[in-house]
Short mmCIF file of C-alpha atoms and ligand atoms in Angstrom, two decimals:
data_model
loop_
_atom_site.label_atom_id
_atom_site.label_comp_id
_atom_site.label_asym_id
_atom_site.label_seq_id
_atom_site.Cartn_x
_atom_site.Cartn_y
_atom_site.Cartn_z
CA UNK A 30 10.93 -61.94 44.93
CA UNK A 31 7.77 -62.47 46.92
CA UNK A 32 9.72 -63.09 50.18
CA UNK A 33 11.82 -59.82 49.65
CA UNK A 34 9.85 -57.48 51.58
CA UNK A 35 11.88 -54.41 50.60
CA UNK A 36 12.00 -55.24 47.13
CA UNK A 37 11.03 -52.62 44.41
CA UNK A 38 10.18 -53.51 40.96
CA UNK A 39 10.04 -49.96 39.54
CA UNK A 40 13.77 -49.38 38.88
CA UNK A 41 13.62 -52.82 36.54
CA UNK A 42 10.68 -51.53 34.67
CA UNK A 43 10.51 -47.69 34.76
CA UNK A 44 12.19 -44.57 35.24
CA UNK A 45 11.43 -40.94 35.74
CA UNK A 46 12.95 -37.45 35.33
CA UNK A 47 12.82 -34.77 37.86
CA UNK A 48 12.01 -31.28 37.27
CA UNK A 49 15.52 -30.38 37.34
CA UNK A 50 16.27 -32.91 34.52
CA UNK A 51 17.59 -35.64 36.71
CA UNK A 52 16.86 -39.33 36.15
CA UNK A 53 15.24 -40.94 39.14
CA UNK A 54 14.23 -44.36 40.15
CA UNK A 55 10.69 -43.05 40.50
CA UNK A 56 8.96 -39.67 41.03
CA UNK A 57 9.17 -40.02 45.03
CA UNK A 58 12.69 -41.37 45.22
CA UNK A 59 15.15 -38.96 46.85
CA UNK A 60 18.32 -40.69 45.32
CA UNK A 61 20.69 -38.44 43.15
CA UNK A 62 21.74 -40.44 39.98
CA UNK A 63 23.83 -37.54 38.65
CA UNK A 64 22.77 -38.26 35.37
CA UNK A 65 20.52 -35.49 33.47
CA UNK A 66 18.24 -35.83 30.43
CA UNK A 67 20.00 -33.25 28.49
CA UNK A 68 23.27 -35.06 28.97
CA UNK A 69 22.55 -38.75 28.84
CA UNK A 70 19.84 -40.53 26.88
CA UNK A 71 17.24 -42.73 28.54
CA UNK A 72 18.80 -45.98 27.84
CA UNK A 73 22.39 -44.93 29.06
CA UNK A 74 20.77 -43.98 32.37
CA UNK A 75 18.53 -47.15 32.39
CA UNK A 76 21.84 -49.22 32.01
CA UNK A 77 24.05 -47.14 34.26
CA UNK A 78 26.06 -48.20 37.33
CA UNK A 79 23.73 -46.09 39.31
CA UNK A 80 20.58 -47.84 38.59
CA UNK A 81 22.24 -51.02 38.66
CA UNK A 82 23.52 -50.65 42.10
CA UNK A 83 20.19 -49.65 43.36
CA UNK A 84 18.70 -52.64 41.81
CA UNK A 85 21.10 -55.07 43.35
CA UNK A 86 20.28 -53.36 46.70
CA UNK A 87 16.55 -54.05 46.17
CA UNK A 88 17.44 -57.86 45.12
CA UNK A 89 19.43 -58.01 48.46
CA UNK A 90 16.34 -56.68 50.30
CA UNK A 91 17.77 -53.52 51.62
CA UNK A 92 15.41 -50.86 52.91
CA UNK A 93 16.96 -47.94 51.20
CA UNK A 94 16.97 -44.44 52.84
CA UNK A 95 16.31 -43.02 49.48
CA UNK A 96 12.89 -44.57 49.40
CA UNK A 97 11.59 -42.91 52.48
CA UNK A 98 8.49 -41.64 50.86
CA UNK A 99 7.36 -45.46 50.30
CA UNK A 100 8.35 -46.42 53.92
CA UNK A 101 6.51 -43.42 55.40
CA UNK A 102 3.32 -44.35 53.39
CA UNK A 103 3.61 -47.92 54.01
CA UNK A 104 4.19 -47.50 57.94
CA UNK A 105 0.92 -45.39 58.03
CA UNK A 106 -0.76 -48.28 56.39
CA UNK A 107 -1.01 -46.32 53.11
CA UNK A 108 -0.62 -47.48 49.59
CA UNK A 109 2.83 -46.71 48.09
CA UNK A 110 4.40 -46.64 44.63
CA UNK A 111 6.42 -49.75 45.44
CA UNK A 112 3.26 -51.66 46.50
CA UNK A 113 1.63 -50.52 43.10
CA UNK A 114 4.95 -51.32 41.29
CA UNK A 115 4.71 -55.01 42.39
CA UNK A 116 1.53 -55.46 40.48
CA UNK A 117 3.32 -55.10 37.39
CA UNK A 118 5.17 -57.31 34.89
CA UNK A 119 8.81 -57.27 36.09
CA UNK A 120 10.10 -60.82 36.52
CA UNK A 121 11.38 -60.90 32.99
CA UNK A 122 13.26 -57.89 33.49
CA UNK A 123 14.79 -59.20 36.75
CA UNK A 124 15.93 -62.31 34.93
CA UNK A 125 17.61 -60.32 32.23
CA UNK A 126 19.40 -58.09 34.83
CA UNK A 127 20.68 -61.11 36.70
CA UNK A 128 22.19 -62.45 33.29
CA UNK A 129 23.69 -59.09 32.80
CA UNK A 130 21.80 -58.26 29.73
CA UNK A 131 20.78 -54.38 28.60
CA UNK A 132 17.31 -53.38 29.72
CA UNK A 133 14.69 -51.40 28.18
CA UNK A 134 11.86 -49.87 30.16
CA UNK A 135 8.84 -52.16 29.72
CA UNK A 136 6.46 -50.40 32.00
CA UNK A 137 3.16 -49.42 30.08
CA UNK A 138 3.15 -46.23 31.78
CA UNK A 139 5.88 -43.56 30.93
CA UNK A 140 6.30 -40.42 33.19
CA UNK A 141 8.19 -37.43 32.11
CA UNK A 142 8.49 -33.80 33.39
CA UNK A 143 9.73 -30.89 31.43
CA UNK A 144 11.42 -28.84 33.98
CA UNK A 145 10.46 -26.46 36.75
CA UNK A 146 8.90 -23.63 34.59
CA UNK A 147 5.69 -22.76 36.53
CA UNK A 148 3.67 -19.55 37.17
CA UNK A 149 2.48 -20.57 40.65
CA UNK A 150 3.90 -20.73 44.35
CA UNK A 151 1.72 -23.43 45.83
CA UNK A 152 2.41 -23.33 49.57
CA UNK A 153 3.50 -27.06 49.42
CA UNK A 154 5.79 -26.69 46.51
CA UNK A 155 9.34 -25.24 46.16
CA UNK A 156 12.11 -24.05 43.76
CA UNK A 157 12.73 -27.51 42.25
CA UNK A 158 9.57 -27.76 40.94
CA UNK A 159 8.37 -24.02 40.41
CA UNK A 160 10.28 -21.27 38.83
CA UNK A 161 8.09 -18.97 40.45
CA UNK A 162 9.13 -20.11 43.95
CA UNK A 163 12.91 -20.05 42.61
CA UNK A 164 12.40 -16.38 41.92
CA UNK A 165 10.72 -15.56 45.11
CA UNK A 166 13.40 -17.45 47.10
CA UNK A 167 16.09 -15.45 45.28
CA UNK A 168 14.48 -11.99 46.08
CA UNK A 169 14.40 -13.00 49.53
CA UNK A 170 18.14 -14.16 49.49
CA UNK A 171 17.30 -17.84 50.38
CA UNK A 172 19.39 -19.35 47.62
CA UNK A 173 19.58 -19.49 43.84
CA UNK A 174 17.85 -22.08 41.46
CA UNK A 175 18.08 -22.16 37.96
CA UNK A 176 14.96 -22.60 35.36
CA UNK A 177 15.39 -25.93 34.36
CA UNK A 178 14.34 -26.55 30.77
CA UNK A 179 14.20 -30.37 29.94
CA UNK A 180 15.88 -30.52 26.38
CA UNK A 181 16.33 -34.27 25.66
CA UNK A 182 19.78 -35.46 24.74
CA UNK A 183 20.23 -36.26 21.03
CA UNK A 184 20.05 -39.94 21.50
CA UNK A 185 16.80 -39.86 23.58
CA UNK A 186 14.58 -39.53 20.67
CA UNK A 187 16.11 -42.70 19.03
CA UNK A 188 15.69 -44.41 22.33
CA UNK A 189 12.06 -43.51 22.54
CA UNK A 190 11.56 -45.46 19.22
CA UNK A 191 12.49 -48.60 21.16
CA UNK A 192 10.72 -47.75 24.41
CA UNK A 193 7.40 -46.54 23.16
CA UNK A 194 5.95 -49.51 21.40
CA UNK A 195 5.55 -50.86 25.09
CA UNK A 196 3.94 -47.81 26.34
CA UNK A 197 0.22 -47.13 26.25
CA UNK A 198 0.25 -44.18 28.63
CA UNK A 199 2.29 -40.92 29.21
CA UNK A 200 1.80 -39.18 32.18
CA UNK A 201 3.43 -35.64 31.96
CA UNK A 202 3.75 -33.37 35.14
CA UNK A 203 6.01 -30.31 36.12
CA UNK A 204 6.50 -27.44 36.55
CA UNK A 205 3.48 -26.40 34.51
CA UNK A 206 3.66 -28.30 31.19
CA UNK A 207 1.26 -26.13 29.33
CA UNK A 208 3.37 -23.29 29.60
CA UNK A 209 6.50 -25.09 28.35
CA UNK A 210 7.35 -25.30 24.60
CA UNK A 211 9.11 -28.48 25.26
CA UNK A 212 5.65 -30.22 25.94
CA UNK A 213 4.48 -29.07 22.74
CA UNK A 214 7.58 -30.17 20.90
CA UNK A 215 7.13 -33.59 22.50
CA UNK A 216 3.37 -34.00 21.44
CA UNK A 217 4.51 -32.98 17.89
CA UNK A 218 7.13 -35.60 17.94
CA UNK A 219 4.76 -38.17 18.84
CA UNK A 220 2.42 -37.25 16.23
CA UNK A 221 5.06 -36.82 13.76
CA UNK A 222 6.52 -40.46 14.27
CA UNK A 223 3.20 -42.22 14.25
CA UNK A 224 3.05 -42.93 17.96
CA UNK A 225 0.08 -40.59 18.99
CA UNK A 226 -2.88 -42.70 17.92
CA UNK A 227 -2.10 -45.46 20.28
CA UNK A 228 -1.20 -43.39 23.34
CA UNK A 229 -3.30 -41.97 26.05
CA UNK A 230 -1.50 -38.68 27.27
CA UNK A 231 -2.47 -37.70 30.87
CA UNK A 232 -1.17 -33.98 31.67
CA UNK A 233 -1.27 -32.64 35.24
CA UNK A 234 -1.85 -28.82 34.80
CA UNK A 235 -2.75 -26.03 37.26
CA UNK A 236 -5.18 -24.68 34.44
CA UNK A 237 -4.45 -21.17 35.00
CA UNK A 238 -2.71 -20.70 31.48
CA UNK A 239 -4.20 -22.53 28.77
CA UNK A 240 -3.10 -21.26 25.13
CA UNK A 241 -5.23 -21.31 22.13
CA UNK A 242 -2.87 -23.80 20.36
CA UNK A 243 -3.66 -26.50 22.75
CA UNK A 244 -6.97 -27.12 21.08
CA UNK A 245 -5.36 -28.15 17.92
CA UNK A 246 -4.51 -31.70 19.36
CA UNK A 247 -8.12 -32.58 19.53
CA UNK A 248 -8.09 -35.61 17.29
CA UNK A 249 -4.43 -36.34 17.39
CA UNK A 250 -3.95 -38.83 20.04
CA UNK A 251 -6.13 -41.81 21.42
CA UNK A 252 -6.76 -39.81 24.28
CA UNK A 253 -5.60 -36.47 25.41
CA UNK A 254 -6.58 -35.96 29.13
CA UNK A 255 -5.95 -33.26 31.58
CA UNK A 256 -5.81 -33.94 35.28
CA UNK A 257 -6.32 -30.33 37.04
CA UNK A 258 -4.79 -29.73 40.17
CA UNK A 259 -7.09 -28.05 42.69
CA UNK A 260 -6.70 -27.73 46.41
CA UNK A 261 -9.69 -25.58 47.53
CA UNK A 262 -12.52 -23.31 46.51
CA UNK A 263 -12.00 -19.66 45.66
CA UNK A 264 -10.08 -17.92 48.16
CA UNK A 265 -8.85 -21.10 49.54
CA UNK A 266 -7.52 -22.15 46.25
CA UNK A 267 -5.89 -18.67 45.81
CA UNK A 268 -4.29 -18.93 48.84
CA UNK A 269 -2.93 -22.56 48.80
CA UNK A 270 -2.08 -22.39 44.96
CA UNK A 271 -0.67 -18.70 45.16
CA UNK A 272 -0.72 -16.93 41.99
CA UNK A 273 -4.08 -18.67 41.07
CA UNK A 274 -6.91 -16.29 40.04
CA UNK A 275 -10.05 -18.27 40.86
CA UNK A 276 -12.49 -17.05 38.23
CA UNK A 277 -10.06 -17.21 35.43
CA UNK A 278 -9.13 -20.97 36.31
CA UNK A 279 -12.73 -21.88 36.51
CA UNK A 280 -13.34 -20.28 32.91
CA UNK A 281 -10.26 -22.12 31.59
CA UNK A 282 -11.56 -25.65 32.96
CA UNK A 283 -14.99 -24.93 31.41
CA UNK A 284 -13.53 -24.38 28.01
CA UNK A 285 -11.02 -27.17 28.25
CA UNK A 286 -13.79 -29.61 29.39
CA UNK A 287 -15.86 -28.75 25.98
CA UNK A 288 -12.75 -30.31 24.14
CA UNK A 289 -10.73 -32.88 26.25
CA UNK A 290 -11.51 -35.22 28.82
CA UNK A 291 -10.56 -33.90 32.35
CA UNK A 292 -10.09 -34.99 35.96
CA UNK A 293 -9.11 -33.44 39.10
CA UNK A 294 -6.38 -33.96 41.54
CA UNK A 295 -6.53 -32.65 45.09
CA UNK A 296 -3.29 -32.87 47.25
CA UNK A 297 -4.80 -33.69 50.59
CA UNK A 298 -3.23 -31.77 53.24
CA UNK A 299 -3.61 -29.67 56.41
CA UNK A 300 -5.22 -26.68 54.62
CA UNK A 301 -7.97 -28.75 52.84
CA UNK A 302 -8.45 -31.92 54.78
CA UNK A 303 -11.43 -30.24 56.75
CA UNK A 304 -12.77 -28.87 53.36
CA UNK A 305 -12.74 -31.92 51.02
CA UNK A 306 -16.56 -32.09 50.95
CA UNK A 307 -16.66 -28.59 49.77
CA UNK A 308 -14.24 -29.28 47.00
CA UNK A 309 -15.90 -32.51 45.75
CA UNK A 310 -19.41 -31.02 45.83
CA UNK A 311 -18.33 -27.99 43.97
CA UNK A 312 -16.51 -30.29 41.25
CA UNK A 313 -19.53 -32.64 41.04
CA UNK A 314 -21.98 -29.58 40.53
CA UNK A 315 -19.95 -27.65 38.05
CA UNK A 316 -18.00 -30.41 36.21
CA UNK A 317 -19.99 -33.50 36.77
CA UNK A 318 -16.90 -35.39 38.45
CA UNK A 319 -14.85 -35.49 41.68
CA UNK A 320 -11.39 -36.04 42.69
CA UNK A 321 -10.16 -39.54 43.67
CA UNK A 322 -8.49 -38.08 46.74
CA UNK A 323 -5.67 -40.68 46.55
CA UNK A 324 -2.90 -38.06 46.52
CA UNK A 325 -2.06 -37.73 50.26
CA UNK A 326 0.56 -35.07 51.01
CA UNK A 327 3.80 -36.72 52.68
CA UNK A 328 6.27 -33.92 52.12
CA UNK A 329 6.65 -31.23 53.40
CA UNK A 330 6.09 -32.90 56.67
CA UNK A 331 4.54 -29.78 58.21
CA UNK A 332 1.55 -29.82 56.05
CA UNK A 333 0.96 -33.53 56.58
CA UNK A 334 -2.62 -34.13 58.09
CA UNK A 335 -1.14 -36.80 60.54
CA UNK A 336 0.42 -33.92 62.46
CA UNK A 337 -2.63 -31.67 62.87
CA UNK A 338 -3.29 -30.99 66.74
CA UNK A 339 -6.07 -33.30 68.28
CA UNK A 340 -8.64 -30.57 68.71
CA UNK A 341 -8.40 -29.68 64.88
CA UNK A 342 -8.61 -33.29 63.84
CA UNK A 343 -11.84 -33.67 66.23
CA UNK A 344 -13.29 -30.59 64.75
CA UNK A 345 -12.63 -31.69 60.95
CA UNK A 346 -14.04 -35.00 62.00
CA UNK A 347 -17.21 -33.77 63.67
CA UNK A 348 -18.19 -32.17 60.17
CA UNK A 349 -20.81 -34.07 58.39
CA UNK A 350 -19.26 -35.39 55.10
CA UNK A 351 -20.55 -37.26 51.97
CA UNK A 352 -17.39 -37.64 49.99
CA UNK A 353 -14.63 -38.06 52.65
CA UNK A 354 -13.41 -41.75 52.35
CA UNK A 355 -12.75 -43.63 55.50
CA UNK A 356 -9.10 -43.98 54.78
CA UNK A 357 -8.70 -40.12 55.00
CA UNK A 358 -11.08 -40.03 58.31
CA UNK A 359 -8.68 -42.96 59.61
CA UNK A 360 -5.63 -40.77 59.18
CA UNK A 361 -7.40 -38.07 61.25
CA UNK A 362 -8.10 -40.34 63.83
CA UNK A 363 -4.43 -41.38 64.40
CA UNK A 364 -3.09 -39.87 67.73
CA UNK A 365 -0.98 -36.69 67.20
CA UNK A 366 2.13 -37.59 69.44
CA UNK A 367 3.28 -33.91 69.08
CA UNK A 368 2.29 -30.92 67.16
CA UNK A 369 5.74 -29.18 66.61
CA UNK A 370 5.65 -30.28 63.10
CA UNK A 371 2.13 -28.47 62.60
CA UNK A 372 3.35 -25.19 64.13
CA UNK A 373 6.37 -25.27 61.89
CA UNK A 374 3.84 -25.12 59.06
CA UNK A 375 1.91 -22.26 60.77
CA UNK A 376 4.98 -20.25 61.19
CA UNK A 377 5.70 -21.04 57.41
CA UNK A 378 2.33 -19.60 56.55
CA UNK A 379 2.90 -16.57 58.82
CA UNK A 380 6.16 -15.69 56.94
CA UNK A 381 4.36 -16.16 53.61
CA UNK A 382 1.63 -13.70 55.08
CA UNK A 383 4.31 -11.21 55.94
CA UNK A 384 5.63 -11.30 52.62
CA UNK A 385 2.64 -11.40 50.45
CA UNK A 386 0.34 -9.17 52.33
CA UNK A 387 -2.11 -12.03 53.14
CA UNK A 388 -3.68 -13.70 56.33
CA UNK A 389 -4.34 -17.40 56.53
CA UNK A 390 -6.65 -17.06 59.26
CA UNK A 391 -9.08 -15.24 57.17
CA UNK A 392 -9.70 -18.77 55.63
CA UNK A 393 -8.77 -20.89 58.41
CA UNK A 394 -9.40 -19.31 61.76
CA UNK A 395 -9.62 -22.52 63.55
CA UNK A 396 -5.83 -23.25 62.85
CA UNK A 397 -4.76 -19.80 64.13
CA UNK A 398 -6.32 -20.31 67.61
CA UNK A 399 -4.38 -23.74 68.33
S1 SF4 Z 26 10.79 -48.06 46.76
FE1 SF4 Z 26 9.38 -46.42 46.34
S2 SF4 Z 26 10.75 -44.43 46.17
FE2 SF4 Z 26 11.98 -46.48 46.14
S3 SF4 Z 26 12.12 -46.77 44.09
FE3 SF4 Z 26 10.38 -48.10 44.57
S4 SF4 Z 26 8.75 -46.69 44.33
FE4 SF4 Z 26 10.53 -45.49 44.29
#
């Protein structure tokens, strides 16, 4: 396998379910399996013709178009999911596959989403992952998207009994999991079936709505950890993660931190790359921790920092910083071949401003003058 430079191990060891219930090779993959978690169980998918075809392509060293996210990252010298997957334990799974034996996911990390129910319309998100975006798009006659609810197929809970013994960590994202009843049903099932005490659960949340009953799981799991999305401070956060009330979010995080371990996830993009130090300083002073800043936005392209105009990159690079790692500074140092993509992003923000009665240049005057 070492010689196959386009090989990916993840389809042999792990799977994911998108926020519209479709099984996927990984959370970045653009392939359409046509298999849905409410209709097919995990092991039906994991031994389906669809996934076997993709596995064969990887073993033939094909660079699949549906894996653009990894290729784009790797072409920019960034770490990709594919590269991370190669560090795992996959050889035995490949051997079984070659022998035509059924496979059970063996990755210690299990990833799941519970639909697109979400109260926010973050500027880099869309209707597939946010029901608030779906409603907004419908209101402006830009198509219809259902609210997806991830209800497991009846056999899936039986499959989980076979899969979970190899799992040590479950990562749950969305949509906004804390708004979703399926999330709590899943936690209850893990507790009721004796899995919870050996599991670390990490939930990605926007922390804008935290129900009181979340606090009842305090001692139920080996670890129940919350990774909080945050992309700016105060008005910048309210703009980027539209629908957020900053004061309420901070109050929620303070309460959450008393009971559960927390972390922060910044999605590094055009609107915050010049302000990462402000975010990190705020987090450090108020919560005693910072974001790893490893989540660099790749899609939508128009908010990707590499497309920022040269003068904006230079302006951001000229700011003194304490917390911005060189790998992000190096991305800002890459020459901008053309800034058409950036201007698409600005036009999108102007459309948002018109519809939402906002004005992005109040917070980012430097971008409006380019
Ligand atoms: S190459 Fe990347 S996008 Fe494709 S399946 Fe592997 S991790 Fe996912």
